[in-house]
């Protein structure tokens, strides 16, 4: 730290402490040597908290120097000029350390518990200081140690609390309130009521021969019930100082006329603290409650806004499986109305409602037990429900610390439809809509395995459109596409209900015969395919002569390999083309021969 900064901090601490100390001693001298108020120690601690730990030793040294200077200004001997500053410096050090450990430099008195902690730290820190001060007074003046210690200790507590309460209750927002608000009609009326209650209570206490200091409860409690912490602290400090000064000047009535002035001031200050400090704690409690309510309301608004703007439905169930929170999208996901759902409704009741609406077909209790089994282990439960309307709702149930669960629900219908469409497109020919080669490979393998295991007949038809390339080249791809679509539709119409038709690519189709697999039935099916595909058709105004050649491989018991069945079907197709096209050939594995059927026409 630079020397100039050290000098600045020392000078500031010296000037502030010296000014307050001189004023306090002056007040004591004009008040018959009764120390009414000593704020210098508390003010210096407050300054140290605002500066930081590095600056504290400088401020402490400046306070000691200022205190010594004050004693010499008023002509005190060297014992007082050393004893009093040592006692005050020790109190400053003890309070500062206590505040540092308690974190008052950051949080202040934000709760009633911290308000009591503040009083405890001040009271404990004042004990050794009061002992040192009382020992000095006893040595110099011969006064009783116990009596001096008690007055010093209590006086330090009251003086410190008069400073600390407003300091730690200070809020910038309250201090910067507009003057128009402070001078508004409701505030003026409130002040008038406070003055009236103060006067009335003062007269009642006098009439009942009770300590008039109790009247301080009225204004501070009034403010405390409104949660106005800073105002209570200021009122407490001002009323404590004002009534103490009134006692010194003889304006404040005392029920014990035999008390000396110092004891009367001590009594008044102690009573003032006891009467106003509880109001300060009440104000802290109410202010914290109001702040908590405001924070809770703000969080609720944020939560409501979040839930409203979420793309997912949300439902929260407590440990008793009852609904405690939800949003509109949750209702929309499952087709429920606001009148159907209320806070506290059970999870099974909601499932019963969905089942009645046709949106759930399981057992509500079983689903609840399944969810509980997962969330009780800290795991998530995933589920997907297909509603009666055909929509798909994906739900994720996650455990909560309280033993319930929170569910997020998302309409994944579009995603599922996209999946189905993509799956269909991956297995089907885009042009004709029939299965493609990939689908055929899988289906052919599965059907051949079944045929082999069950020794059932199986037939494989390979269909090739004759002279399709000529049509495509002559009339264009649009006409060619129409021819392919017409051919696929024709083949599907002729195929049996359980037969499988696929386009292998180009002008080649294939059909797996799983029914009508007797050799005579195969001949009829092949002949009909040739007949139906032998047409002169008009496509987009163009006359096209269409024909097809067909090769069929047939096994009566399926005891044939995949490769042989495909190969013989291709060979049969080749034989049909060699025979002049527009015809078919069948290879029977039982005879091992290609049977010529219909000649080309």
XYZ file of C-alpha atoms in Angstrom:
601
model
C 0.000 0.000 0.000
C 1.340 3.436 -0.930
C 2.375 5.853 1.827
C -0.073 8.464 0.546
C -2.947 6.003 0.903
C -1.851 5.097 4.430
C -1.722 8.757 5.371
C -5.166 9.415 3.883
C -6.778 6.525 5.747
C -5.050 7.447 9.001
C -6.129 11.071 8.681
C -9.729 10.132 7.951
C -9.911 7.774 10.932
C -8.243 10.309 13.209
C -10.530 13.166 12.237
C -13.737 11.141 12.559
C -12.820 9.508 15.853
C -11.405 12.710 17.336
C -14.501 14.688 16.407
C -16.900 12.157 17.900
C -14.774 11.664 21.024
C -14.457 15.409 21.706
C -18.198 15.846 21.220
C -19.005 12.940 23.544
C -16.661 14.179 26.298
C -18.064 17.684 25.919
C -21.598 16.289 26.260
C -20.525 14.436 29.396
C -18.924 17.542 30.881
C -22.028 19.667 30.386
C -24.175 16.796 31.708
C -22.610 16.665 35.146
C -19.929 14.186 34.036
C -22.536 11.639 32.878
C -21.411 9.809 29.749
C -24.644 9.840 27.747
C -23.288 8.583 24.403
C -19.946 7.293 23.075
C -20.388 6.425 19.355
C -16.731 6.755 18.286
C -15.823 3.062 18.706
C -18.824 1.792 16.736
C -18.365 4.337 13.959
C -14.733 3.336 13.514
C -15.663 -0.355 13.329
C -18.268 0.486 10.672
C -15.601 2.373 8.696
C -13.198 -0.563 8.986
C -15.840 -2.950 7.659
C -16.406 -0.722 4.633
C -12.645 -0.397 3.907
C -11.266 -3.908 4.379
C -8.865 -5.920 6.489
C -5.682 -4.300 5.158
C -6.834 -0.860 6.275
C -8.029 -1.930 9.737
C -4.653 -1.660 11.562
C -4.266 1.887 10.223
C -7.754 2.852 11.413
C -7.171 1.208 14.798
C -3.938 3.174 15.250
C -5.679 6.399 14.217
C -8.428 5.734 16.787
C -5.876 5.202 19.551
C -4.049 8.422 18.621
C -7.306 10.376 18.423
C -8.441 9.026 21.803
C -5.121 10.001 23.425
C -5.378 13.452 21.877
C -8.919 13.836 23.207
C -7.834 13.031 26.767
C -5.000 15.573 26.564
C -7.336 18.211 25.108
C -9.483 17.973 28.224
C -6.457 17.966 30.535
C -6.592 14.376 31.757
C -3.498 12.841 33.358
C -1.307 10.283 31.655
C -3.072 7.349 33.323
C -6.417 8.312 31.807
C -4.755 9.305 28.526
C -3.368 5.778 28.236
C -5.969 3.632 30.045
C -9.079 4.896 28.258
C -7.578 4.649 24.724
C -6.303 1.134 25.447
C -9.752 0.053 26.641
C -11.494 1.580 23.618
C -8.930 0.176 21.173
C -9.342 -3.290 22.649
C -13.113 -3.012 22.266
C -12.730 -1.924 18.622
C -10.407 -4.866 17.923
C -12.658 -7.414 19.661
C -15.841 -6.217 17.903
C -14.127 -6.095 14.501
C -12.822 -9.660 14.868
C -16.258 -10.836 15.988
C -17.935 -9.158 12.996
C -15.395 -10.682 10.618
C -16.041 -14.190 11.911
C -19.819 -13.638 11.759
C -19.647 -12.200 8.231
C -21.252 -8.853 9.049
C -19.062 -7.115 6.484
C -21.107 -8.795 3.745
C -24.529 -9.715 5.094
C -25.284 -7.393 7.996
C -28.340 -8.111 10.154
C -30.630 -9.807 7.687
C -32.472 -12.097 10.132
C -33.594 -11.954 13.782
C -30.928 -14.550 14.595
C -28.218 -12.277 13.200
C -29.709 -9.375 15.142
C -29.252 -11.332 18.353
C -25.761 -12.335 17.204
C -24.944 -8.646 16.729
C -26.006 -7.886 20.303
C -24.050 -10.865 21.650
C -20.834 -9.854 19.875
C -21.114 -6.260 21.127
C -21.869 -7.386 24.674
C -19.009 -9.913 24.809
C -16.496 -7.548 23.213
C -17.376 -4.807 25.709
C -16.559 -6.979 28.745
C -12.719 -6.778 28.616
C -12.861 -3.140 27.520
C -15.181 -2.280 30.416
C -12.863 -4.126 32.799
C -9.835 -2.144 31.587
C -11.737 1.146 31.753
C -13.156 0.416 35.187
C -9.685 -0.517 36.450
C -8.343 2.815 35.181
C -11.168 4.765 36.869
C -10.702 2.837 40.103
C -6.957 3.502 40.081
C -7.278 7.215 39.377
C -10.475 8.158 41.262
C -10.910 5.299 43.721
C -14.442 4.512 42.465
C -15.944 1.060 43.145
C -14.796 -1.324 40.403
C -18.041 -3.319 40.101
C -20.274 -0.279 39.819
C -17.948 1.388 37.307
C -17.609 -1.795 35.272
C -21.387 -2.231 35.063
C -22.021 1.321 33.884
C -19.146 1.248 31.381
C -20.209 -2.123 29.975
C -23.893 -1.231 29.656
C -23.084 2.220 28.295
C -20.829 0.737 25.616
C -23.520 -1.729 24.579
C -26.219 0.936 24.277
C -23.943 3.417 22.465
C -22.746 0.734 20.045
C -26.239 -0.562 19.303
C -27.468 2.984 18.623
C -24.864 3.121 15.823
C -24.917 -0.477 14.594
C -28.667 -0.876 14.208
C -29.059 1.849 11.528
C -25.723 0.948 9.909
C -26.542 -2.703 9.370
C -30.222 -2.026 8.589
C -29.390 0.581 5.960
C -30.759 -0.154 2.534
C -29.928 2.000 -0.396
C -33.363 1.484 -1.907
C -34.992 2.753 1.284
C -32.611 5.682 1.569
C -33.270 6.771 -1.990
C -37.044 6.884 -1.692
C -38.593 9.905 -3.300
C -39.381 12.834 -1.021
C -42.902 12.919 -2.425
C -43.462 9.419 -1.035
C -42.134 10.347 2.379
C -44.365 13.422 2.480
C -47.415 11.673 1.085
C -50.709 11.888 2.895
C -50.684 8.303 4.221
C -47.207 8.837 5.722
C -48.264 12.117 7.380
C -51.350 10.461 8.836
C -49.213 7.578 10.059
C -46.796 9.981 11.777
C -49.681 11.757 13.484
C -51.026 8.452 14.768
C -47.570 7.531 16.054
C -47.243 10.825 17.949
C -50.737 10.428 19.384
C -50.066 6.863 20.500
C -46.718 7.934 21.966
C -48.350 10.716 24.011
C -51.268 8.591 25.118
C -49.027 5.721 26.162
C -46.707 8.124 27.993
C -49.604 9.495 30.095
C -51.009 6.032 30.797
C -47.615 4.753 31.992
C -47.197 7.728 34.292
C -50.689 7.218 35.704
C -49.950 3.542 36.366
C -46.556 4.368 37.885
C -44.746 2.313 35.270
C -41.388 3.210 33.642
C -42.139 5.809 30.930
C -39.441 4.229 28.724
C -41.943 1.497 27.869
C -43.672 4.058 25.671
C -40.841 3.590 23.160
C -42.427 0.263 22.250
C -45.366 1.997 20.524
C -43.656 3.746 17.599
C -40.998 1.083 17.035
C -43.482 -1.790 17.157
C -45.789 0.096 14.764
C -42.970 0.361 12.247
C -41.802 -3.192 12.957
C -45.194 -4.651 12.049
C -44.794 -3.030 8.629
C -41.387 -4.664 8.185
C -39.557 -1.315 7.981
C -36.224 -2.352 9.463
C -34.217 0.797 8.789
C -36.976 3.042 10.155
C -37.180 0.938 13.335
C -33.403 1.130 13.777
C -33.378 4.905 13.300
C -36.359 5.412 15.597
C -34.716 3.199 18.206
C -31.479 5.152 18.087
C -33.099 8.596 18.039
C -35.533 7.774 20.855
C -32.756 6.258 22.982
C -30.583 9.348 22.554
C -33.483 11.744 22.930
C -34.846 10.254 26.139
C -31.324 9.961 27.601
C -30.754 13.648 26.907
C -34.163 14.408 28.394
C -33.147 12.618 31.584
C -29.932 14.619 31.787
C -31.793 17.894 31.272
C -34.474 16.926 33.776
C -37.318 16.739 31.256
C -37.930 13.005 31.597
C -39.857 11.873 34.666
C -38.286 9.232 36.892
C -40.209 6.937 39.198
C -37.197 6.587 41.478
C -36.376 10.069 42.739
C -33.507 8.796 44.876
C -31.448 7.736 41.816
C -28.402 9.817 41.053
C -28.255 11.284 37.548
C -25.755 8.746 36.251
C -27.923 5.843 37.403
C -31.043 7.476 35.989
C -29.388 7.825 32.587
C -28.107 4.247 32.807
C -31.611 3.023 33.673
C -33.195 4.966 30.831
C -30.675 3.756 28.247
C -31.036 0.144 29.353
C -34.832 0.316 29.320
C -34.765 2.012 25.912
C -32.660 -0.809 24.475
C -34.863 -3.497 26.004
C -38.016 -1.781 24.735
C -36.868 -1.111 21.168
C -34.545 -3.989 20.308
C -37.343 -6.612 20.213
C -39.146 -4.385 17.696
C -36.008 -4.408 15.573
C -35.976 -8.204 15.608
C -39.695 -8.311 14.753
C -39.097 -5.921 11.852
C -36.312 -8.178 10.548
C -38.557 -11.223 10.753
C -41.453 -9.515 8.965
C -39.157 -7.981 6.330
C -37.604 -11.394 5.687
C -41.049 -12.930 5.419
C -42.172 -10.258 2.975
C -38.961 -10.662 0.975
C -39.444 -14.423 0.939
C -43.019 -13.947 -0.231
C -41.887 -11.576 -2.967
C -39.146 -13.974 -4.033
C -41.594 -16.859 -3.940
C -44.074 -14.891 -6.026
C -41.350 -13.883 -8.458
C -40.166 -17.479 -8.749
C -43.752 -18.602 -9.234
C -44.168 -16.125 -12.062
C -40.919 -17.323 -13.633
C -42.037 -20.938 -13.189
C -45.476 -20.194 -14.664
C -43.880 -18.395 -17.596
C -41.422 -21.242 -18.105
C -44.133 -23.891 -17.974
C -46.361 -21.904 -20.313
C -43.635 -21.455 -22.905
C -42.219 -24.955 -22.740
C -42.629 -27.117 -25.820
C -43.281 -30.113 -23.586
C -46.064 -30.976 -21.219
C -45.044 -31.101 -17.562
C -46.655 -32.935 -14.658
C -45.291 -33.153 -11.115
C -46.499 -35.774 -8.651
C -45.665 -35.856 -4.930
C -44.679 -38.875 -2.854
C -48.363 -39.732 -2.443
C -48.707 -39.962 -6.248
C -50.885 -36.862 -6.422
C -50.620 -34.107 -9.006
C -49.183 -30.862 -7.625
C -48.079 -28.989 -10.742
C -48.808 -29.089 -14.467
C -49.023 -26.895 -17.545
C -51.530 -26.513 -20.363
C -49.426 -28.539 -22.775
C -49.732 -31.540 -20.442
C -53.510 -31.339 -20.773
C -53.215 -30.856 -24.524
C -50.914 -33.869 -24.926
C -53.454 -36.251 -23.418
C -56.594 -34.524 -24.658
C -57.800 -33.471 -21.200
C -59.701 -30.324 -20.217
C -59.004 -27.954 -17.331
C -62.156 -29.222 -15.628
C -60.757 -32.771 -15.702
C -57.662 -31.941 -13.667
C -57.248 -30.368 -10.252
C -54.468 -30.173 -7.716
C -54.255 -33.313 -5.613
C -55.819 -35.686 -8.139
C -54.181 -39.111 -8.064
C -52.063 -40.492 -10.892
C -54.317 -43.543 -11.268
C -57.406 -41.327 -11.525
C -55.840 -39.487 -14.453
C -55.035 -42.800 -16.147
C -58.621 -43.965 -15.596
C -59.809 -40.774 -17.277
C -57.468 -41.382 -20.205
C -58.637 -44.976 -20.452
C -62.255 -43.827 -20.583
C -61.275 -41.461 -23.390
C -59.664 -44.329 -25.301
C -56.145 -42.978 -24.812
C -54.831 -45.677 -22.445
C -55.407 -49.416 -22.580
C -53.240 -50.671 -19.706
C -53.705 -51.118 -15.975
C -53.254 -47.761 -14.116
C -51.964 -49.464 -10.965
C -49.415 -51.533 -12.904
C -48.051 -48.446 -14.665
C -47.858 -46.528 -11.379
C -45.970 -49.401 -9.714
C -43.593 -49.607 -12.678
C -42.818 -45.891 -12.455
C -42.366 -46.070 -8.676
C -40.002 -49.016 -8.988
C -37.758 -47.016 -11.319
C -37.828 -43.632 -9.585
C -37.336 -45.201 -6.145
C -33.954 -46.412 -7.449
C -33.141 -42.936 -8.755
C -33.731 -43.994 -12.351
C -35.857 -42.479 -15.096
C -38.846 -44.250 -16.567
C -39.477 -43.927 -20.298
C -42.809 -44.654 -21.929
C -44.552 -43.977 -25.206
C -48.330 -43.974 -25.500
C -50.360 -44.221 -28.664
C -53.598 -42.331 -28.122
C -56.921 -43.257 -29.618
C -56.533 -40.393 -32.077
C -53.377 -41.991 -33.452
C -51.029 -39.483 -31.839
C -47.891 -40.680 -30.060
C -46.872 -39.162 -26.681
C -43.393 -39.785 -25.311
C -43.124 -39.489 -21.508
C -40.064 -39.360 -19.252
C -40.637 -39.708 -15.488
C -37.694 -38.496 -13.387
C -37.405 -38.883 -9.581
C -37.669 -35.878 -7.263
C -35.863 -35.536 -3.898
C -39.214 -35.610 -2.081
C -40.050 -39.111 -3.304
C -42.345 -38.190 -6.181
C -41.573 -37.690 -9.844
C -41.713 -35.092 -12.554
C -42.981 -36.095 -15.951
C -42.192 -34.450 -19.262
C -44.487 -35.283 -22.143
C -43.854 -34.601 -25.795
C -46.012 -35.162 -28.839
C -43.758 -37.207 -31.138
C -46.430 -38.032 -33.701
C -44.690 -36.183 -36.513
C -41.412 -37.865 -35.638
C -43.009 -41.313 -35.582
C -44.781 -40.629 -38.874
C -41.487 -39.496 -40.350
C -39.823 -42.656 -39.064
C -42.542 -44.768 -40.655
C -42.315 -42.858 -43.902
C -38.535 -43.156 -44.005
C -38.721 -46.842 -43.113
C -41.302 -47.371 -45.850
C -39.235 -45.441 -48.381
C -36.119 -47.389 -47.478
C -37.926 -50.645 -48.279
C -40.178 -49.563 -51.154
C -39.710 -48.341 -54.692
C -40.510 -44.641 -54.891
C -41.825 -44.883 -58.441
C -44.268 -47.777 -58.124
C -44.810 -48.063 -54.368
C -44.042 -51.788 -54.309
C -41.213 -53.253 -52.181
C -37.690 -52.706 -53.482
C -34.696 -55.045 -53.800
C -33.649 -54.512 -50.173
C -37.076 -55.493 -48.917
C -37.154 -58.478 -51.292
C -33.806 -59.805 -50.042
C -35.040 -59.854 -46.475
C -38.493 -61.234 -47.302
C -37.163 -63.885 -49.658
C -34.746 -65.173 -47.028
C -37.461 -65.326 -44.352
C -40.001 -67.081 -46.599
C -37.486 -69.583 -47.897
C -36.489 -70.512 -44.321
C -40.151 -71.066 -43.423
C -40.641 -73.151 -46.566
C -37.565 -75.254 -45.767
C -38.566 -75.829 -42.149
C -42.202 -76.632 -42.888
C -41.463 -78.312 -46.253
C -43.971 -76.152 -48.042
C -43.881 -75.309 -51.758
C -42.413 -71.987 -52.900
C -42.315 -70.324 -56.313
C -40.228 -67.393 -57.542
C -41.480 -65.374 -60.537
C -38.972 -63.136 -62.345
C -40.824 -60.702 -64.621
C -39.105 -58.547 -67.226
C -40.904 -55.971 -69.388
C -40.012 -56.553 -73.028
C -38.686 -53.646 -75.064
C -39.196 -51.215 -72.175
C -35.961 -49.429 -73.069
C -37.374 -48.640 -76.487
C -40.502 -47.095 -74.934
C -38.373 -45.101 -72.488
C -36.018 -43.827 -75.188
C -38.788 -43.097 -77.704
C -41.401 -41.399 -75.568
C -39.338 -40.206 -72.610
C -39.001 -41.072 -68.964
C -42.421 -39.730 -68.019
C -44.125 -42.282 -70.247
C -41.693 -44.954 -69.072
C -42.582 -44.166 -65.458
C -46.281 -44.546 -66.240
C -45.631 -47.922 -67.873
C -43.739 -49.115 -64.788
C -46.540 -47.970 -62.495
C -49.147 -49.716 -64.668
C -47.096 -52.911 -64.703
C -46.618 -52.889 -60.913
C -50.331 -52.334 -60.362
C -51.202 -55.159 -62.739
C -48.831 -57.627 -61.095
C -50.118 -56.755 -57.611
C -53.689 -57.253 -58.783
C -52.940 -60.728 -60.118
C -50.757 -61.806 -57.186
C -52.373 -63.697 -54.329
C -53.156 -62.117 -50.982
C -50.056 -63.609 -49.381
C -47.758 -63.312 -52.380
C -44.941 -60.788 -52.332
C -44.272 -58.424 -55.255
C -41.122 -56.278 -55.572
C -39.347 -54.169 -58.193
C -35.736 -55.193 -58.549
C -34.797 -52.168 -60.630
C -35.187 -51.001 -64.206
C -37.930 -53.011 -65.924
C -37.561 -56.103 -63.718
C -40.108 -57.232 -61.133
C -40.147 -60.310 -58.962
C -42.878 -62.162 -57.102
C -42.661 -64.778 -54.354
C -45.573 -67.205 -54.529
C -46.657 -68.469 -51.132
C -50.129 -69.584 -52.176
C -51.443 -71.147 -55.379
C -48.112 -72.997 -55.535
C -49.333 -76.190 -57.206
C -47.726 -76.538 -60.616
C -51.038 -76.086 -62.409
C -51.785 -72.993 -60.353
C -48.329 -71.607 -61.096
C -48.984 -72.084 -64.809
C -52.321 -70.279 -64.575
C -50.755 -67.372 -62.633
C -47.840 -67.067 -65.083
C -50.159 -67.277 -68.078
C -52.458 -64.613 -66.616
C -49.518 -62.328 -65.960
C -48.424 -62.676 -69.565
C -51.937 -61.996 -70.796
C -52.550 -58.962 -68.600
C -49.165 -57.440 -69.347
C -49.591 -57.992 -73.111
C -51.404 -54.766 -73.950
C -51.318 -51.873 -76.319
C -51.858 -48.931 -73.994
C -51.991 -45.183 -74.373
C -49.781 -43.219 -71.997
C -49.773 -39.420 -72.192
C -51.156 -39.607 -75.734
C -48.612 -42.200 -76.886
C -49.568 -45.705 -77.968
C -47.238 -48.212 -76.335
C -47.051 -51.949 -77.002
C -46.323 -53.657 -73.713
C -45.236 -57.243 -73.131
C -43.499 -59.267 -70.444
C -41.335 -62.366 -70.287
C -41.531 -64.465 -67.126
C -39.256 -67.073 -65.615
C -40.508 -69.192 -62.713
C -38.505 -71.472 -60.404
C -40.583 -73.844 -58.317
C -39.863 -76.229 -55.439
C -42.561 -78.468 -54.045
C -41.001 -78.814 -50.570
C -38.645 -75.850 -50.273
C -35.598 -78.067 -50.030
C -33.533 -75.825 -52.248
C -30.942 -73.142 -51.649
C -31.575 -69.465 -52.053
C -28.945 -69.212 -54.746
C -30.370 -72.088 -56.799
C -33.887 -70.708 -56.681
C -32.758 -67.285 -57.895
C -30.483 -68.764 -60.532
C -33.087 -71.110 -62.009
C -35.666 -68.324 -62.054
C -33.251 -66.171 -64.053
C -32.463 -69.102 -66.384
C -36.186 -69.687 -66.915
C -36.599 -65.980 -67.760
C -33.741 -66.227 -70.229
C -35.380 -69.282 -71.807
C -38.666 -67.364 -72.135
C -36.894 -64.499 -73.894
C -35.103 -66.947 -76.168
C -38.479 -68.414 -77.077
C -39.529 -65.105 -78.540
C -40.558 -62.992 -75.514
C -44.105 -62.437 -74.281
C -44.145 -65.928 -72.783
C -42.992 -67.777 -69.655
C -41.018 -70.806 -68.608
C -41.186 -72.785 -65.364
C -38.315 -74.713 -63.792
C -39.485 -77.553 -61.580
C -36.796 -78.766 -59.179
C -38.643 -82.061 -58.865
C -38.022 -82.888 -62.560
C -34.999 -80.672 -63.064
C -36.404 -79.370 -66.364
C -37.662 -76.101 -67.837
C -41.188 -76.688 -69.044
C -42.149 -74.681 -72.134
C -45.579 -73.238 -71.642
C -46.944 -70.546 -73.892
C -45.290 -69.479 -77.085
C -44.780 -65.895 -78.000
C -47.441 -64.247 -80.042
